[in-house]
CSV table of C-alpha atoms in Angstrom, one decimal:
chain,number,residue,atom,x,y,z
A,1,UNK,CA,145.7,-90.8,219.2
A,2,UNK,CA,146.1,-89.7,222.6
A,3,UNK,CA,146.5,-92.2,225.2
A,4,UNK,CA,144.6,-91.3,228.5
A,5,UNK,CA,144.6,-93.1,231.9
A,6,UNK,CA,141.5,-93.2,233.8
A,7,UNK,CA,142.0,-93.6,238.0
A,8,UNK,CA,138.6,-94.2,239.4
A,9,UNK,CA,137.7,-97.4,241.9
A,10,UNK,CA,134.3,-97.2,240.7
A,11,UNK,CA,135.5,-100.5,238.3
A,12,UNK,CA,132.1,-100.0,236.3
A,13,UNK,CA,132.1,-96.2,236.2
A,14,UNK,CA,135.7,-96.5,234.3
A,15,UNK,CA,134.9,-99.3,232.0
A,16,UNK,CA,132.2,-97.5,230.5
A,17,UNK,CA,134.2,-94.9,230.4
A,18,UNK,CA,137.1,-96.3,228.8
A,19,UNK,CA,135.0,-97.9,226.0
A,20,UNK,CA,133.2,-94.4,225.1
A,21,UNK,CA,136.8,-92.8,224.9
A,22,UNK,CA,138.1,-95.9,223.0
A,23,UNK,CA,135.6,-95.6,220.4
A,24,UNK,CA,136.0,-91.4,220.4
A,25,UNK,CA,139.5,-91.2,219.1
A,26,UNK,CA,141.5,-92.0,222.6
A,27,UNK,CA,143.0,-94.7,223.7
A,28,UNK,CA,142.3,-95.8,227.3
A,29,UNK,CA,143.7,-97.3,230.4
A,30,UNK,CA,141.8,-97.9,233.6
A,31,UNK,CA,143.7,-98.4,237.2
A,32,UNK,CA,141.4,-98.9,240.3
A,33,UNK,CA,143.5,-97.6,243.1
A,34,UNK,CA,145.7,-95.0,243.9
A,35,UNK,CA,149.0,-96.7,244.2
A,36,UNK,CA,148.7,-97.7,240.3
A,37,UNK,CA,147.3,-94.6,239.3
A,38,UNK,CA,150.6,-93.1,240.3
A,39,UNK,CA,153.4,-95.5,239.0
A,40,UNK,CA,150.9,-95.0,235.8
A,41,UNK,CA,151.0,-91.6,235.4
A,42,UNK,CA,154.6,-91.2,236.1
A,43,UNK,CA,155.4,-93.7,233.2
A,44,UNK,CA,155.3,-91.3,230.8
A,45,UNK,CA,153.5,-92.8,228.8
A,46,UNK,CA,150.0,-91.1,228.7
A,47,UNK,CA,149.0,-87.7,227.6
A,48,UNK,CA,146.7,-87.1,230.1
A,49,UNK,CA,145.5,-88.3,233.5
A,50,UNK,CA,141.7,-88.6,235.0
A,51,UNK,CA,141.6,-88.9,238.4
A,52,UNK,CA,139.0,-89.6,241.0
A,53,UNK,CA,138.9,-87.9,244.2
A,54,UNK,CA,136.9,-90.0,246.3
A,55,UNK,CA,139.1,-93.4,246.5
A,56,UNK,CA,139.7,-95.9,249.0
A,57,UNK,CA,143.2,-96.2,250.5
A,58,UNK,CA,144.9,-93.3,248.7
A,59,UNK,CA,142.6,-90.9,247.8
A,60,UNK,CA,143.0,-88.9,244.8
A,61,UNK,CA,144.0,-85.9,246.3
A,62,UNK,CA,147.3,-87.6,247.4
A,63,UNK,CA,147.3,-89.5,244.2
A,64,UNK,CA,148.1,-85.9,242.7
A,65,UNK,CA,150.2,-84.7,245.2
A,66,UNK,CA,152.5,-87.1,244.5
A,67,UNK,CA,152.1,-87.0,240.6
A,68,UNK,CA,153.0,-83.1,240.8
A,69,UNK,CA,156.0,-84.0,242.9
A,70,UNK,CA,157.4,-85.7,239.9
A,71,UNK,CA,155.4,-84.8,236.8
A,72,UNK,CA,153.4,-82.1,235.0
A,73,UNK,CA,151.2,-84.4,232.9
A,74,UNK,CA,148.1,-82.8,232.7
A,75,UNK,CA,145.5,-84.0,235.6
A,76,UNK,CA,141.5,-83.8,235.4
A,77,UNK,CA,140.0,-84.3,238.5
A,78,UNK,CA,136.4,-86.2,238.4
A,79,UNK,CA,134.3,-84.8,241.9
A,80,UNK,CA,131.7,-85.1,243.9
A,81,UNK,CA,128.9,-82.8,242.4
A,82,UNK,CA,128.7,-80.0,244.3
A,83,UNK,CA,131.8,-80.8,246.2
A,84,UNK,CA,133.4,-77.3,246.0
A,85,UNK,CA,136.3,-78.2,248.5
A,86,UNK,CA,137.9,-81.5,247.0
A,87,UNK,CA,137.3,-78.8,243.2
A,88,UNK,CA,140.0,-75.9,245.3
A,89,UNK,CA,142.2,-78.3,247.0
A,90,UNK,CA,143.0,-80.5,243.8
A,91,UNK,CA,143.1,-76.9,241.6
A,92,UNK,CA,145.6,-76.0,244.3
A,93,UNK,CA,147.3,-78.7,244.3
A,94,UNK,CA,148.2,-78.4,240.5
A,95,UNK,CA,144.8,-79.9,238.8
A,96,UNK,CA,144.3,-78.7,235.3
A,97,UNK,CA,140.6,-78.8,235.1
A,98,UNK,CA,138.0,-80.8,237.0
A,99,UNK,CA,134.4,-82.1,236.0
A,100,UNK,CA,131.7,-83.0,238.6
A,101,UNK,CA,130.3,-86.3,238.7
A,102,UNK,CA,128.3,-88.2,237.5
A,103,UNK,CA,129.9,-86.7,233.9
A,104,UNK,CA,128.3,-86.9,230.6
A,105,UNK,CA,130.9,-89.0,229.0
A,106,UNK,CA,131.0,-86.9,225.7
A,107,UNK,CA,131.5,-83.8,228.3
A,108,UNK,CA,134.3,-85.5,229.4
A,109,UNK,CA,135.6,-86.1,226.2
A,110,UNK,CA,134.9,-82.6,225.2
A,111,UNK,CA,137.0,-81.3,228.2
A,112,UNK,CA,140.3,-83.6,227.6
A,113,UNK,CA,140.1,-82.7,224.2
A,114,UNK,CA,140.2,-78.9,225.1
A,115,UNK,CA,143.1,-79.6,227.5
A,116,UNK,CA,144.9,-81.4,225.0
A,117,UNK,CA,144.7,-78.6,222.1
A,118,UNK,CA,146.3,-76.0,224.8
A,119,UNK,CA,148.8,-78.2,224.9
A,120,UNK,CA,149.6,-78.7,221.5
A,121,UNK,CA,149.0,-75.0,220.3
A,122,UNK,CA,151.2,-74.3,223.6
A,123,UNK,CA,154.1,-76.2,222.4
A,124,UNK,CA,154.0,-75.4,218.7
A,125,UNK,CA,154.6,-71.1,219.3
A,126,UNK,CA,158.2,-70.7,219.4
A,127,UNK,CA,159.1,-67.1,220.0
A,128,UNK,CA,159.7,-66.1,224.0
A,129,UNK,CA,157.7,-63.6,226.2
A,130,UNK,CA,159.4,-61.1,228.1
A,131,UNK,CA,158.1,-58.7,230.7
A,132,UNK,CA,160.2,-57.3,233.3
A,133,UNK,CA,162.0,-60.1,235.4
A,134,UNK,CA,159.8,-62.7,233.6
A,135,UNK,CA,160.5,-65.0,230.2
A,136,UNK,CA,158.0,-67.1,229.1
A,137,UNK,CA,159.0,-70.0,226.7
A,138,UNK,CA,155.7,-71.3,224.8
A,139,UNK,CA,157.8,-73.8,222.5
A,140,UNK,CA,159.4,-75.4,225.6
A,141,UNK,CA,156.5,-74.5,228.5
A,142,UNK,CA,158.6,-73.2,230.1
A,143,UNK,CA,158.8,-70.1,232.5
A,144,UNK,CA,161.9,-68.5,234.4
A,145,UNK,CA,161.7,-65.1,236.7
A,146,UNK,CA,164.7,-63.2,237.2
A,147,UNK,CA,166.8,-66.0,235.9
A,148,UNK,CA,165.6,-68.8,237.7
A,149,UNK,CA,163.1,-72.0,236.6
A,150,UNK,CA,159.3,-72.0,237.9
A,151,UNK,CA,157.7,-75.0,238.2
A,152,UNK,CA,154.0,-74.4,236.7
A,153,UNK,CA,151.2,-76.9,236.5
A,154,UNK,CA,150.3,-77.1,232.4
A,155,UNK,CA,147.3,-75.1,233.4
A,156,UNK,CA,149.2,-72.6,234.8
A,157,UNK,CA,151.5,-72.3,232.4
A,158,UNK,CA,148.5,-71.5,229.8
A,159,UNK,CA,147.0,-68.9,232.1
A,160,UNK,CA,150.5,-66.9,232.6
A,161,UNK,CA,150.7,-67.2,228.6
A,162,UNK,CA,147.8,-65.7,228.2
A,163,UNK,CA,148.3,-62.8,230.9
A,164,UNK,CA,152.1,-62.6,229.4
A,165,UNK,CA,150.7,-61.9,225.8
A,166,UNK,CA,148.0,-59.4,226.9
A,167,UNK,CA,150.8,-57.4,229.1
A,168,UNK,CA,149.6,-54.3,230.5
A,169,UNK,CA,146.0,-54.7,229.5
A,170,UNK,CA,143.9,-56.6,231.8
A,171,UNK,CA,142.5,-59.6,230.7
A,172,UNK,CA,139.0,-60.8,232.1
A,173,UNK,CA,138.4,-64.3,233.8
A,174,UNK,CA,135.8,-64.8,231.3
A,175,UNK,CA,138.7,-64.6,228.3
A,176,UNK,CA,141.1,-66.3,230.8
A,177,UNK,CA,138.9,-69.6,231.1
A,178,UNK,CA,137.9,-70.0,227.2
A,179,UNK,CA,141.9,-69.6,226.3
A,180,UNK,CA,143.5,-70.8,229.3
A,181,UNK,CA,140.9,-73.9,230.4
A,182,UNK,CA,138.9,-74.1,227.1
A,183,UNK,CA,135.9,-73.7,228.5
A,184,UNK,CA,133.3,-70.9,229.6
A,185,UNK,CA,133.2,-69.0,232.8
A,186,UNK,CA,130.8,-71.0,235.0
A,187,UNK,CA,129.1,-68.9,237.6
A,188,UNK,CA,130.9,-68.9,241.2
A,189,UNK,CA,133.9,-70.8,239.7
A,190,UNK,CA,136.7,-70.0,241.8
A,191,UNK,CA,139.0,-71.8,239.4
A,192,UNK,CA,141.2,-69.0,237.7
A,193,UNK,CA,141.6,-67.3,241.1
A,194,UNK,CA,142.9,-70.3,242.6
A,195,UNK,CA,145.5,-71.2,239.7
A,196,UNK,CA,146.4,-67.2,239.9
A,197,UNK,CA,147.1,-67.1,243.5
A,198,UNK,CA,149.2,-70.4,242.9
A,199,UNK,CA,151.4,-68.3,240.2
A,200,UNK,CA,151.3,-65.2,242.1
A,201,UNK,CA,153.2,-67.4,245.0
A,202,UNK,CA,155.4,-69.0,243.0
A,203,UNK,CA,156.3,-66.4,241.1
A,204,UNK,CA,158.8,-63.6,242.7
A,205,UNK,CA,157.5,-60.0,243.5
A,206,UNK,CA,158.6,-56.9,241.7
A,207,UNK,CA,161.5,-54.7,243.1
A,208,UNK,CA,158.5,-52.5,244.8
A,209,UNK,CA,157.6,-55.4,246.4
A,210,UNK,CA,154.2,-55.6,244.2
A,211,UNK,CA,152.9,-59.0,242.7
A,212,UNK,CA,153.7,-58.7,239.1
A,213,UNK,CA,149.8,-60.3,238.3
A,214,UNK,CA,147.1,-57.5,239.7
A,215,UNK,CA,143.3,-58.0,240.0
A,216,UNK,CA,141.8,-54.9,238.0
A,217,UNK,CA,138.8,-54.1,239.7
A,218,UNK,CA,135.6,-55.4,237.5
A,219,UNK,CA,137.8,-55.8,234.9
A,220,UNK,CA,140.0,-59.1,235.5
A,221,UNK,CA,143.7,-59.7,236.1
A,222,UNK,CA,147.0,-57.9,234.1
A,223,UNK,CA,150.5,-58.8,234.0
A,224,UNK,CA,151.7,-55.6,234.7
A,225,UNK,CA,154.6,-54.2,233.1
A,226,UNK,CA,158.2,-52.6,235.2
């Protein structure tokens, strides 16, 4: 039973939300401001985060600046519907997956779930992938290039995976977001760009001085192969 922690200042909002995900298999915790949500989060002991954007004080946006500083516990951000700037910073700033409110509470349900099983199938694949100066390591989520440790959000981590087991065959965002987010391609989502460009940068180029992840034209993205 995984044990999620709701951040949201909307006291009402996360009650009702902790008692639907209580009753759906979870267990829940609510905090109401930002300061808790991040000694919370960085406890260690939940398997996923829901955070609010819009907060008093600290807002959630430095709520997960400061949880990615220290921790890659998986983060979905709840924001403003419509809101497409708070969506691209918190996806930049290492967000997993976001869902606009007000939410559907089985929605919300529906996408920690999804998170949660990338996780899980993440962790339980063993053997390493290995293209050029880059090693993937599903069992441990871990990735190193030429040698050296990346730090990837968990989102970001599934994405590369994907891209590292389809080398040299471009994958489209379409097949990236079902395996990588768990969820279809929404039209004008700008989500799998913006976790692709954070790889891209933190990931080293190639000895030609190429990024090792191209865009295909109308086809999607490729790891490319040395």
């Amino acid at each position: 039973m995984a044990h999620i922690l709701l951040v949201d200042d909307d006291v009402e909002l996360a009650g009702m939300l902790r008692d639907y995900l209580d009753g759906d298999g979870f267990t829940a915790t609510a905090v109401h401001d930002g300061e808790a949500g991040v000694a919370e989060a960085l406890s260690g002991r939940y398997a996923i985060v829901v955070l609010d954007v819009m907060m008093p004080k600290l807002s959630g946006v430095e709520v997960l600046r400061r949880i990615r500083a220290a921790s890659q516990v998986p983060v979905l951000m709840l924001t403003a519907k419509g809101d497409d700037m708070d969506r691209i910073v918190g996806l930049e700033l290492g967000a997993d997956d976001y869902v606009p409110k007000p939410c559907l509470p089985r929605e919300l349900a529906a996408r920690l779930r999804a998170i949660l099983r990338r996780t899980q199938a993440a962790e339980s694949a063993s053997a390493p992938l290995c293209v050029g100066p880059l090693a993937v390591y599903p069992e441990q989520r871990r990735v190193e290039w030429q040698g050296s440790s990346v730090d990837l959000t968990s989102t970001e981590f599934n994405l590369l995976e994907v891209l590292a087991r389809n080398a040299g065959r471009p994958v489209s965002k379409g097949a990236l977001c079902e395996q990588a987010l768990g969820r279809p391609l929404a039209r004008f989502d700008r989500s799998i760009d913006v976790h692709l460009s954070s790889i891209r940068h933190k990931l080293g180029l190639l000895a030609d001085g190429r990024s090792c992840i191209q865009t295909v034209f109308r086809q999607g993205y490729q790891l490319i192969r040395e």
